[in-house]
């Protein structure tokens, strides 16, 4: 049989034997990878071998290679190693299958080798459905958004896919592994999910693995409103424009332009401009944009203005008294720096606060109080200067210092004369008609007192101009109240004090002493008014 037709018969026998050999369990599993070389051993014996022939066990055994040199291998890829093992070059998936090695020694033996061919993972494709990508390729997702992660690779058999996450400064942590599902989703992205996402695919057969890392940033649009303002900083020659839009990550982009026209001033949060670049009424616009923010961005505008000044041109102070000069700055943006200068002798000198000069500023209103006025030292020009980067304004006030005694003397004389006249008229009337006199006297005295009050108001104005406006208003109010609301105790008392204040000031030139010294009046009747007038008569 073997002599007549050796090859077919051998194969036929082999078919039966192979089945038995399989039953004998003499088999090995060899794993190869596509395009790699693999060697299939013919059993585990390394002793002297006989003739070795390799077959592929498909539906029918197919001859591959023999150690009989006269029989060429089925393909050049096949070769024998150590005269027994089958070496296959450049594996393909079709090479996967069962192989049989037939060894003819004193007795024939069969070995079965199961070759498994693994492929991949190759071409690992990581897909992150993020919001967008930065110019350098790094991907970012908006906070709160949903991100889908996918990891695809060509692998045979299907790979085992693992995802790892590494937050900055911490160790990588696994997200779990799954053979069938290679993707996952994060529904609400939060800043602590920013980091590197690594997909690792592992071929379960060959153990070969491949990984791909994607850096994902979690961006958040600003939460606050865009704000912008101008400041004088640090010197009055420099204008600092500030644009602020907080709560976002990363920092937003800013664009400062001059409006109208849109000439770009700068692109940073803080811009500093020189006075030479500025003009009154100029407008600057800041446009903020954020990569994860609203598409048109946000904008705000500032308009710079030079200061305007309001101050009194003339002020009077009495020797030894106090006087307060007021300077009101309006319209200045940014807020102006207010200085008081003294123009006694050139050059102008900035007044420093001292026990003599008290300077106080509330908002954009500054007051300079000169204490204990002296004619030689304090009379002259006082200049209020308001300066911001847009401009400087100055206003001068002339302070004249007068002797207070003269005024009191003059007023005293006038009052004495008036009262003297009054006394003469009353005397005459009393002499001719006592009854008429009584009626007339009360009215005349009432009118006179009104005159006196006017005089005193003027004096007070001279002495305490700071409070003049307030007092006048108060008096007007009191007179209205007097007419309208005679019975209310409290307003009446205020009114009475006001009257006492005025009258006594006239007599003594010392408001405080008399206001405290006189007992408060109880009623507003004409009798008491005339009594008061009589009281006054005595010291005068
Ligand atoms: C496979 O074997 C051949 C011949 O022995 C060799 O030239 C080639 O480099 C090998 N290839 C690999 C991937 O090892
Ligand atoms: C070869 O394999 C057989 C069966 O699997 C085993 O009994 C024997 O010990 C092995 N020989 C060597 C040298 O490994
Ligand atoms: C060889 O192939 C035949 C037919 O496909 C099959 O019946 C037999 O079990 C195979 N032998 C081995 C060892 O795989
Ligand atoms: C080797 O093969 C040739 C041709 O197939 C054959 O004539 C020869 O007998 C074989 N040698 C052995 C030792 O089997
Ligand atoms: C061939 O034989 C040598 C020595 O016995 C051994 O070291 C080597 O691993 C063998 N090669 C293969 C591919 O089995
Ligand atoms: C190889 O043989 C084993 C049994 O020994 C079988 O399970 C497997 O499916 C076979 N492989 C192929 C490709 O036929
Ligand atoms: C093979 O047969 C020869 C004689 O026929 C014998 O001397 C030898 O020991 C045998 N070898 C084995 C491994 O059985
Ligand atoms: C890309 O740019 C972002 C933001 O500037 C940075 O955080 C990131 O590290 C950059 N990525 C690479 C790969 O350079
Ligand atoms: C993420 O990977 C990039 C390079 O791929 C590396 O520069 C960066 O430091 C990594 N970030 C973290 C948090 O590991
Ligand atoms: C793998 O993913 C599939 C489909 O999502 C799921 O049914 C299965 O439970 C997952 N297995 C593991 C071990 O997570
Ligand atoms: C001037 O002001 C000071 C401090 O407020 C005060 O002590 C002093 O009495 C005032 N002088 C006059 C005359 O009002
Ligand atoms: C300051 O004084 C000089 C000279 O006395 C005068 O020319 C100038 O106008 C004064 N300045 C102000 C603001 O009054």
Coordinates of N, CA, C and O in Angstrom, one line a residue, residues 185-336:
X185 N -20.1 57.4 29.6 CA -20.5 58.8 29.5 C -20.4 59.4 30.9 O -20.7 58.8 31.9
X186 N -20.0 60.6 30.9 CA -20.1 61.4 32.2 C -21.1 62.5 31.9 O -21.1 63.2 31.0
X187 N -22.1 62.5 32.8 CA -23.3 63.3 32.5 C -23.1 64.7 32.9 O -23.4 65.6 32.2
X188 N -22.7 65.0 34.1 CA -22.5 66.3 34.6 C -21.0 66.6 34.9 O -20.5 66.3 35.9
X189 N -20.4 67.2 33.9 CA -19.0 67.4 34.1 C -18.7 68.5 35.2 O -19.4 69.5 35.2
X190 N -17.8 68.2 36.0 CA -17.5 69.1 37.1 C -15.9 69.3 37.1 O -15.2 68.5 36.5
X191 N -15.5 70.4 37.7 CA -14.0 70.7 37.6 C -13.2 69.6 38.1 O -12.0 69.4 37.6
X192 N -13.7 68.7 39.1 CA -12.8 67.7 39.5 C -12.7 66.5 38.6 O -12.0 65.5 38.8
X193 N -13.4 66.6 37.4 CA -13.3 65.6 36.4 C -12.3 66.0 35.3 O -12.2 65.4 34.3
X194 N -11.6 67.1 35.6 CA -10.6 67.6 34.6 C -9.4 66.8 34.8 O -8.9 66.6 35.9
X195 N -8.8 66.3 33.7 CA -7.6 65.5 33.9 C -7.3 64.7 32.6 O -7.9 65.0 31.5
X196 N -6.5 63.7 32.8 CA -6.2 62.8 31.6 C -7.0 61.6 31.7 O -7.1 60.9 32.7
X197 N -7.6 61.2 30.6 CA -8.4 60.0 30.4 C -7.6 59.1 29.5 O -7.3 59.4 28.4
X198 N -7.4 57.9 30.0 CA -6.6 56.9 29.3 C -7.4 55.7 29.0 O -8.0 55.1 29.9
X199 N -7.5 55.4 27.7 CA -8.1 54.2 27.3 C -7.0 53.2 27.0 O -6.0 53.4 26.3
X200 N -7.2 52.0 27.6 CA -6.2 50.9 27.5 C -6.9 49.7 26.9 O -7.8 49.2 27.6
X201 N -6.5 49.3 25.8 CA -7.1 48.1 25.1 C -6.1 47.0 25.2 O -4.9 47.2 24.9
X202 N -6.6 45.8 25.6 CA -5.6 44.7 25.8 C -6.2 43.5 25.0 O -7.4 43.1 25.1
X203 N -5.3 42.9 24.2 CA -5.7 41.7 23.5 C -5.7 40.5 24.5 O -4.7 40.2 25.1
X204 N -6.8 39.9 24.7 CA -6.9 38.9 25.8 C -6.0 37.7 25.4 O -5.6 36.9 26.3
X205 N -5.8 37.5 24.1 CA -5.0 36.3 23.7 C -3.5 36.6 23.8 O -2.8 35.8 24.4
X206 N -3.1 37.6 23.1 CA -1.7 37.9 23.1 C -1.2 38.7 24.3 O 0.0 38.7 24.6
X207 N -2.2 39.3 25.0 CA -1.8 40.2 26.1 C -1.2 41.5 25.7 O -0.8 42.3 26.5
X208 N -1.1 41.7 24.3 CA -0.6 42.9 23.9 C -1.6 44.1 24.2 O -2.8 43.9 24.1
X209 N -1.1 45.2 24.7 CA -2.0 46.3 25.0 C -1.5 47.6 24.4 O -0.3 47.8 24.2
X210 N -2.4 48.5 24.3 CA -2.1 49.7 23.7 C -3.0 50.8 24.4 O -4.1 50.4 24.8
X211 N -2.5 51.9 24.6 CA -3.3 52.9 25.3 C -3.2 54.3 24.7 O -2.2 54.6 23.9
X212 N -4.2 55.1 25.0 CA -4.2 56.4 24.4 C -4.7 57.4 25.5 O -5.7 57.1 26.1
X213 N -4.0 58.5 25.7 CA -4.4 59.4 26.7 C -5.0 60.7 26.1 O -4.4 61.2 25.1
X214 N -6.1 61.1 26.6 CA -6.7 62.3 26.1 C -6.8 63.3 27.3 O -7.3 62.9 28.4
X215 N -6.3 64.5 27.2 CA -6.4 65.4 28.2 C -7.8 66.2 28.0 O -8.0 66.7 26.9
X216 N -8.5 66.2 29.1 CA -9.8 66.9 29.0 C -9.9 68.0 30.0 O -9.7 67.7 31.2
X217 N -10.1 69.2 29.6 CA -10.2 70.3 30.5 C -11.7 70.6 30.7 O -12.5 70.4 29.8
X218 N -12.1 71.0 31.9 CA -13.5 71.4 32.2 C -13.6 72.9 32.3 O -13.0 73.4 33.3
X219 N -14.2 73.5 31.4 CA -14.2 75.0 31.4 C -15.6 75.4 31.9 O -16.6 74.8 31.7
X220 N -15.6 76.6 32.5 CA -16.8 77.1 33.0 C -16.9 78.6 32.6 O -16.0 79.3 32.8
X221 N -18.0 79.0 32.1 CA -18.2 80.4 31.8 C -18.3 81.3 33.1 O -18.6 80.7 34.1
X222 N -17.9 82.5 33.0 CA -18.0 83.4 34.2 C -19.4 83.4 34.8 O -20.4 83.4 34.0
X223 N -19.5 83.5 36.1 CA -20.8 83.5 36.7 C -21.3 85.0 37.0 O -22.5 85.3 37.0
X224 N -20.3 85.8 37.2 CA -20.7 87.2 37.5 C -20.9 88.0 36.3 O -20.7 87.6 35.2
X225 N -21.4 89.3 36.5 CA -21.6 90.2 35.3 C -20.2 90.8 35.0 O -19.4 91.0 35.9
X226 N -20.1 91.2 33.8 CA -18.9 91.9 33.4 C -18.9 93.3 34.0 O -19.9 94.0 33.9
X227 N -17.8 93.7 34.7 CA -17.7 95.0 35.3 C -16.5 95.7 34.7 O -15.5 95.1 34.6
X228 N -16.6 97.0 34.6 CA -15.4 97.7 34.2 C -15.4 99.1 34.9 O -16.4 99.7 35.1
X229 N -14.2 99.6 35.2 CA -14.1 100.9 35.8 C -12.7 101.5 35.5 O -11.8 100.8 35.0
X230 N -12.7 102.8 35.8 CA -11.4 103.5 35.6 C -10.9 104.0 36.9 O -11.7 104.4 37.8
X231 N -9.6 104.0 37.1 CA -9.0 104.4 38.4 C -7.8 105.3 38.1 O -7.2 105.2 37.0
X232 N -7.5 106.1 39.1 CA -6.3 106.9 39.0 C -5.2 106.1 39.7 O -5.4 106.0 40.9
X233 N -4.3 105.7 39.0 CA -3.3 104.8 39.8 C -2.0 104.6 39.0 O -2.1 104.3 37.9
X234 N -0.9 104.7 39.7 CA -0.8 105.2 41.1 C -0.7 106.7 41.1 O -1.1 107.4 42.0
X235 N -0.2 107.3 40.0 CA 0.0 108.7 40.0 C -1.2 109.3 39.2 O -1.9 108.6 38.5
X236 N -1.5 110.6 39.4 CA -2.6 111.2 38.7 C -2.4 111.3 37.2 O -3.3 111.7 36.5
X237 N -1.2 111.0 36.7 CA -1.0 111.0 35.3 C -1.4 109.8 34.6 O -1.4 109.7 33.4
X238 N -1.7 108.7 35.3 CA -2.0 107.5 34.7 C -3.4 107.1 35.0 O -3.9 107.2 36.1
X239 N -4.1 106.6 34.0 CA -5.4 106.1 34.1 C -5.3 104.6 34.0 O -4.8 104.0 33.1
X240 N -6.0 103.9 34.9 CA -6.0 102.5 34.9 C -7.4 102.0 34.6 O -8.3 102.3 35.4
X241 N -7.5 101.3 33.5 CA -8.8 100.7 33.2 C -8.8 99.2 33.7 O -7.9 98.5 33.4
X242 N -9.9 98.9 34.3 CA -10.0 97.5 34.9 C -11.3 96.9 34.3 O -12.3 97.5 34.4
X243 N -11.1 95.7 33.9 CA -12.3 94.9 33.4 C -12.3 93.7 34.2 O -11.3 93.0 34.4
X244 N -13.5 93.3 34.8 CA -13.6 92.2 35.7 C -14.8 91.3 35.3 O -15.9 91.8 35.1
X245 N -14.5 90.0 35.2 CA -15.5 89.1 34.9 C -15.2 87.8 35.6 O -14.4 87.0 35.0
X246 N -15.7 87.6 36.7 CA -15.2 86.5 37.6 C -16.0 85.2 37.5 O -17.1 85.2 37.0
X247 N -15.4 84.2 38.1 CA -16.1 82.9 38.2 C -15.9 82.0 37.1 O -16.5 80.9 37.1
X248 N -15.2 82.4 36.1 CA -15.0 81.5 34.9 C -13.7 80.7 35.0 O -12.8 81.2 35.7
X249 N -13.6 79.7 34.2 CA -12.3 79.0 34.1 C -12.2 78.5 32.6 O -13.2 77.9 32.2
X250 N -11.2 78.8 32.0 CA -10.0 79.6 32.4 C -10.4 81.1 32.4 O -11.6 81.4 32.2
X251 N -9.5 82.0 32.6 CA -9.8 83.4 32.6 C -10.3 83.8 31.3 O -9.8 83.4 30.2
X252 N -11.2 84.7 31.3 CA -11.8 85.2 30.0 C -10.8 86.1 29.3 O -9.8 86.5 29.9
X253 N -11.1 86.4 28.1 CA -10.3 87.3 27.3 C -10.9 88.7 27.3 O -12.2 88.7 27.3
X254 N -10.1 89.7 27.3 CA -10.6 91.0 27.3 C -10.1 91.8 26.1 O -9.0 91.6 25.7
X255 N -10.9 92.7 25.7 CA -10.5 93.6 24.6 C -11.0 95.0 25.0 O -12.2 95.3 25.1
X256 N -10.0 95.9 25.1 CA -10.4 97.3 25.4 C -10.3 98.1 24.1 O -9.2 98.0 23.5
X257 N -11.3 98.8 23.8 CA -11.3 99.6 22.6 C -11.7 101.0 23.0 O -12.4 101.2 24.0
X258 N -11.3 102.0 22.2 CA -11.8 103.3 22.4 C -13.0 103.5 21.5 O -13.0 103.1 20.3
X259 N -14.1 104.1 22.1 CA -15.3 104.2 21.3 C -15.6 105.7 21.1 O -15.3 106.5 22.0
X260 N -16.3 106.1 20.0 CA -16.5 105.2 18.9 C -15.2 105.1 18.0 O -14.3 105.8 18.2
X261 N -15.3 104.2 17.1 CA -14.1 103.9 16.3 C -13.5 102.6 16.5 O -13.1 101.9 15.5
X262 N -13.6 102.1 17.7 CA -13.1 100.7 18.0 C -11.6 100.6 17.9 O -11.1 99.5 17.7
X263 N -10.8 101.7 18.1 CA -9.4 101.5 18.1 C -9.0 100.7 19.4 O -9.4 101.0 20.5
X264 N -8.2 99.7 19.1 CA -7.8 98.8 20.2 C -6.9 99.4 21.1 O -5.9 100.0 20.7
X265 N -7.2 99.4 22.4 CA -6.4 100.0 23.4 C -5.5 98.9 24.1 O -4.3 99.1 24.4
X266 N -6.1 97.7 24.2 CA -5.3 96.6 24.8 C -6.2 95.4 25.0 O -7.4 95.5 24.8
X267 N -5.5 94.3 25.3 CA -6.2 93.1 25.4 C -6.1 92.4 26.8 O -6.3 91.2 26.9
X268 N -5.7 93.2 27.8 CA -5.6 92.6 29.1 C -6.7 93.2 30.1 O -7.3 94.2 29.8
X269 N -6.7 92.5 31.2 CA -7.7 92.9 32.2 C -7.5 94.3 32.7 O -8.4 95.0 33.0
X270 N -6.2 94.6 32.8 CA -5.8 95.9 33.3 C -5.1 96.7 32.2 O -4.1 96.1 31.6
X271 N -5.5 97.9 31.9 CA -4.8 98.7 30.9 C -4.5 100.0 31.5 O -5.3 100.6 32.2
X272 N -3.3 100.5 31.3 CA -2.8 101.7 31.8 C -2.6 102.7 30.7 O -1.9 102.4 29.7
X273 N -3.2 103.9 30.8 CA -3.1 104.9 29.8 C -2.5 106.2 30.4 O -2.7 106.5 31.5
X274 N -1.7 106.8 29.5 CA -1.0 108.0 29.9 C -2.0 109.2 29.7 O -2.9 109.2 28.9
X275 N -1.8 110.3 30.5 CA -2.6 111.4 30.4 C -2.6 112.0 29.0 O -3.7 112.5 28.5
X276 N -1.5 111.9 28.3 CA -1.5 112.4 26.9 C -2.4 111.7 26.0 O -2.7 112.2 24.9
X277 N -2.8 110.5 26.3 CA -3.7 109.8 25.4 C -5.2 110.0 25.8 O -6.1 109.5 25.1
X278 N -5.4 110.9 26.8 CA -6.8 111.0 27.3 C -7.4 112.3 26.9 O -6.7 113.3 26.8
X279 N -8.7 112.3 26.8 CA -9.4 113.6 26.6 C -10.8 113.5 27.3 O -11.3 112.4 27.5
X280 N -11.3 114.7 27.6 CA -12.5 114.7 28.4 C -13.7 114.1 27.6 O -13.8 114.4 26.4
X281 N -14.4 113.2 28.3 CA -15.6 112.6 27.6 C -15.3 111.4 26.8 O -16.2 110.8 26.2
X282 N -14.0 111.0 26.8 CA -13.6 109.8 26.0 C -14.3 108.6 26.6 O -14.4 108.4 27.8
X283 N -14.6 107.6 25.7 CA -15.3 106.4 26.1 C -14.4 105.2 25.8 O -13.7 105.2 24.7
X284 N -14.4 104.3 26.7 CA -13.6 103.0 26.5 C -14.6 101.9 26.8 O -15.3 101.9 27.7
X285 N -14.4 100.9 25.9 CA -15.3 99.8 26.0 C -14.5 98.5 26.2 O -13.4 98.3 25.6
X286 N -15.0 97.7 27.1 CA -14.3 96.4 27.4 C -15.3 95.3 26.9 O -16.4 95.3 27.3
X287 N -14.7 94.5 26.1 CA -15.5 93.3 25.6 C -14.9 92.1 26.2 O -13.7 91.8 26.0
X288 N -15.6 91.3 27.0 CA -15.1 90.1 27.5 C -15.7 88.9 26.8 O -16.8 88.9 26.4
X289 N -14.8 87.9 26.5 CA -15.3 86.7 25.8 C -14.7 85.5 26.5 O -13.5 85.6 27.0
X290 N -15.5 84.5 26.6 CA -15.0 83.3 27.3 C -15.2 82.1 26.3 O -16.3 82.0 25.7
X291 N -14.3 81.2 26.4 CA -14.3 80.1 25.4 C -15.5 79.2 25.7 O -16.1 78.6 24.8
X292 N -16.0 79.2 26.9 CA -17.1 78.3 27.2 C -18.3 79.2 27.6 O -19.3 78.7 28.0
X293 N -18.2 80.5 27.3 CA -19.3 81.4 27.7 C -20.2 81.7 26.5 O -20.2 81.1 25.5
X294 N -21.1 82.6 26.8 CA -22.1 83.0 25.7 C -21.3 83.5 24.5 O -20.3 84.2 24.6
X295 N -21.9 83.2 23.4 CA -21.2 83.5 22.1 C -20.8 85.0 21.9 O -19.7 85.3 21.6
X296 N -21.7 85.9 22.1 CA -21.3 87.3 21.8 C -20.5 87.9 22.9 O -20.0 89.0 22.7
X297 N -20.3 87.2 24.0 CA -19.5 87.8 25.1 C -20.3 88.8 25.8 O -21.5 88.9 25.7
X298 N -19.6 89.6 26.6 CA -20.3 90.7 27.4 C -19.4 91.9 27.2 O -18.2 91.9 27.0
X299 N -20.1 93.1 27.4 CA -19.3 94.3 27.3 C -19.8 95.3 28.3 O -20.9 95.3 28.8
X300 N -18.9 96.3 28.5 CA -19.3 97.4 29.3 C -18.4 98.6 28.9 O -17.4 98.5 28.2
X301 N -18.9 99.8 29.4 CA -18.3 101.0 28.8 C -18.0 101.9 30.0 O -18.7 102.0 31.0
X302 N -16.9 102.6 29.9 CA -16.6 103.7 30.9 C -16.3 105.0 30.1 O -15.8 105.0 29.0
X303 N -16.8 106.1 30.7 CA -16.5 107.4 30.1 C -15.8 108.2 31.1 O -16.2 108.4 32.2
X304 N -14.6 108.7 30.7 CA -13.8 109.5 31.6 C -14.2 111.0 31.5 O -14.5 111.5 30.4
X305 N -14.1 111.7 32.6 CA -14.5 113.1 32.6 C -13.5 113.8 33.5 O -13.1 113.3 34.6
X306 N -13.2 115.0 33.1 CA -12.3 115.9 34.0 C -13.2 116.5 35.0 O -14.4 116.6 34.9
X307 N -12.6 116.9 36.1 CA -13.4 117.4 37.3 C -14.0 118.8 37.0 O -13.4 119.6 36.2
X308 N -15.1 119.1 37.6 CA -15.6 120.5 37.6 C -15.6 120.9 39.1 O -15.8 120.0 40.0
X309 N -15.4 122.2 39.3 CA -15.3 122.6 40.7 C -16.4 123.6 41.1 O -16.8 124.4 40.3
X310 N -16.8 123.6 42.3 CA -17.7 124.6 42.9 C -17.1 125.0 44.2 O -17.0 124.2 45.1
X311 N -16.8 126.3 44.4 CA -16.4 126.8 45.7 C -16.8 128.2 45.8 O -17.1 128.9 44.8
X312 N -16.7 128.7 47.0 CA -17.1 130.1 47.3 C -16.0 131.0 46.9 O -14.8 130.8 47.3
X313 N -16.2 132.1 46.2 CA -15.1 133.0 45.8 C -14.6 133.8 47.0 O -13.5 134.2 47.1
X314 N -15.5 134.1 48.0 CA -15.2 135.0 49.1 C -15.6 134.3 50.4 O -16.6 133.8 50.5
X315 N -14.7 134.5 51.4 CA -15.0 134.0 52.7 C -14.5 135.0 53.7 O -13.5 135.7 53.5
X316 N -15.1 135.1 54.8 CA -14.7 136.0 55.9 C -14.5 135.2 57.2 O -15.3 134.3 57.5
X317 N -13.5 135.6 57.9 CA -13.2 134.9 59.2 C -12.9 136.0 60.2 O -12.3 137.0 59.8
X318 N -13.3 135.8 61.4 CA -13.0 136.8 62.4 C -11.7 136.4 63.1 O -11.5 135.2 63.3
X319 N -11.0 137.3 63.5 CA -9.7 137.0 64.2 C -10.0 136.1 65.4 O -10.9 136.4 66.2
X320 N -9.3 135.1 65.5 CA -9.5 134.1 66.6 C -10.6 133.1 66.3 O -10.8 132.2 67.1
X321 N -11.4 133.3 65.2 CA -12.5 132.4 64.9 C -12.1 131.3 64.0 O -10.9 131.2 63.6
X322 N -13.1 130.5 63.6 CA -12.8 129.4 62.7 C -13.6 129.7 61.4 O -14.6 130.4 61.4
X323 N -13.1 129.2 60.3 CA -13.8 129.4 59.0 C -13.6 128.1 58.2 O -12.6 127.4 58.3
X324 N -14.7 127.7 57.5 CA -14.6 126.5 56.8 C -14.8 126.8 55.3 O -15.8 127.4 54.9
X325 N -13.9 126.4 54.5 CA -14.0 126.6 53.0 C -14.4 125.3 52.4 O -13.9 124.2 52.8
X326 N -15.3 125.3 51.5 CA -15.9 124.1 51.0 C -15.6 124.1 49.5 O -15.6 125.1 48.8
X327 N -15.2 122.9 49.0 CA -14.9 122.7 47.6 C -15.6 121.5 47.1 O -15.4 120.4 47.7
X328 N -16.5 121.7 46.2 CA -17.3 120.5 45.7 C -16.8 120.2 44.3 O -16.8 121.0 43.4
X329 N -16.5 118.9 44.1 CA -16.0 118.4 42.8 C -17.1 117.6 42.2 O -17.7 116.8 42.9
X330 N -17.4 117.9 41.0 CA -18.5 117.1 40.3 C -18.0 116.7 38.9 O -17.1 117.3 38.4
X331 N -18.6 115.6 38.5 CA -18.4 115.1 37.1 C -17.1 114.4 36.9 O -16.8 113.9 35.8
X332 N -16.2 114.3 37.9 CA -14.9 113.7 37.7 C -15.0 112.2 37.6 O -15.6 111.6 38.5
X333 N -14.5 111.6 36.5 CA -14.4 110.2 36.5 C -13.1 109.8 35.8 O -12.9 110.2 34.6
X334 N -12.2 109.1 36.4 CA -12.3 108.6 37.8 C -12.3 109.8 38.8 O -12.0 110.9 38.5
X335 N -12.6 109.4 40.1 CA -12.7 110.4 41.1 C -11.4 111.2 41.2 O -10.3 110.6 41.0
X336 N -11.6 112.5 41.5 CA -10.4 113.4 41.5 C -9.8 113.4 42.9 O -10.4 113.1 43.9

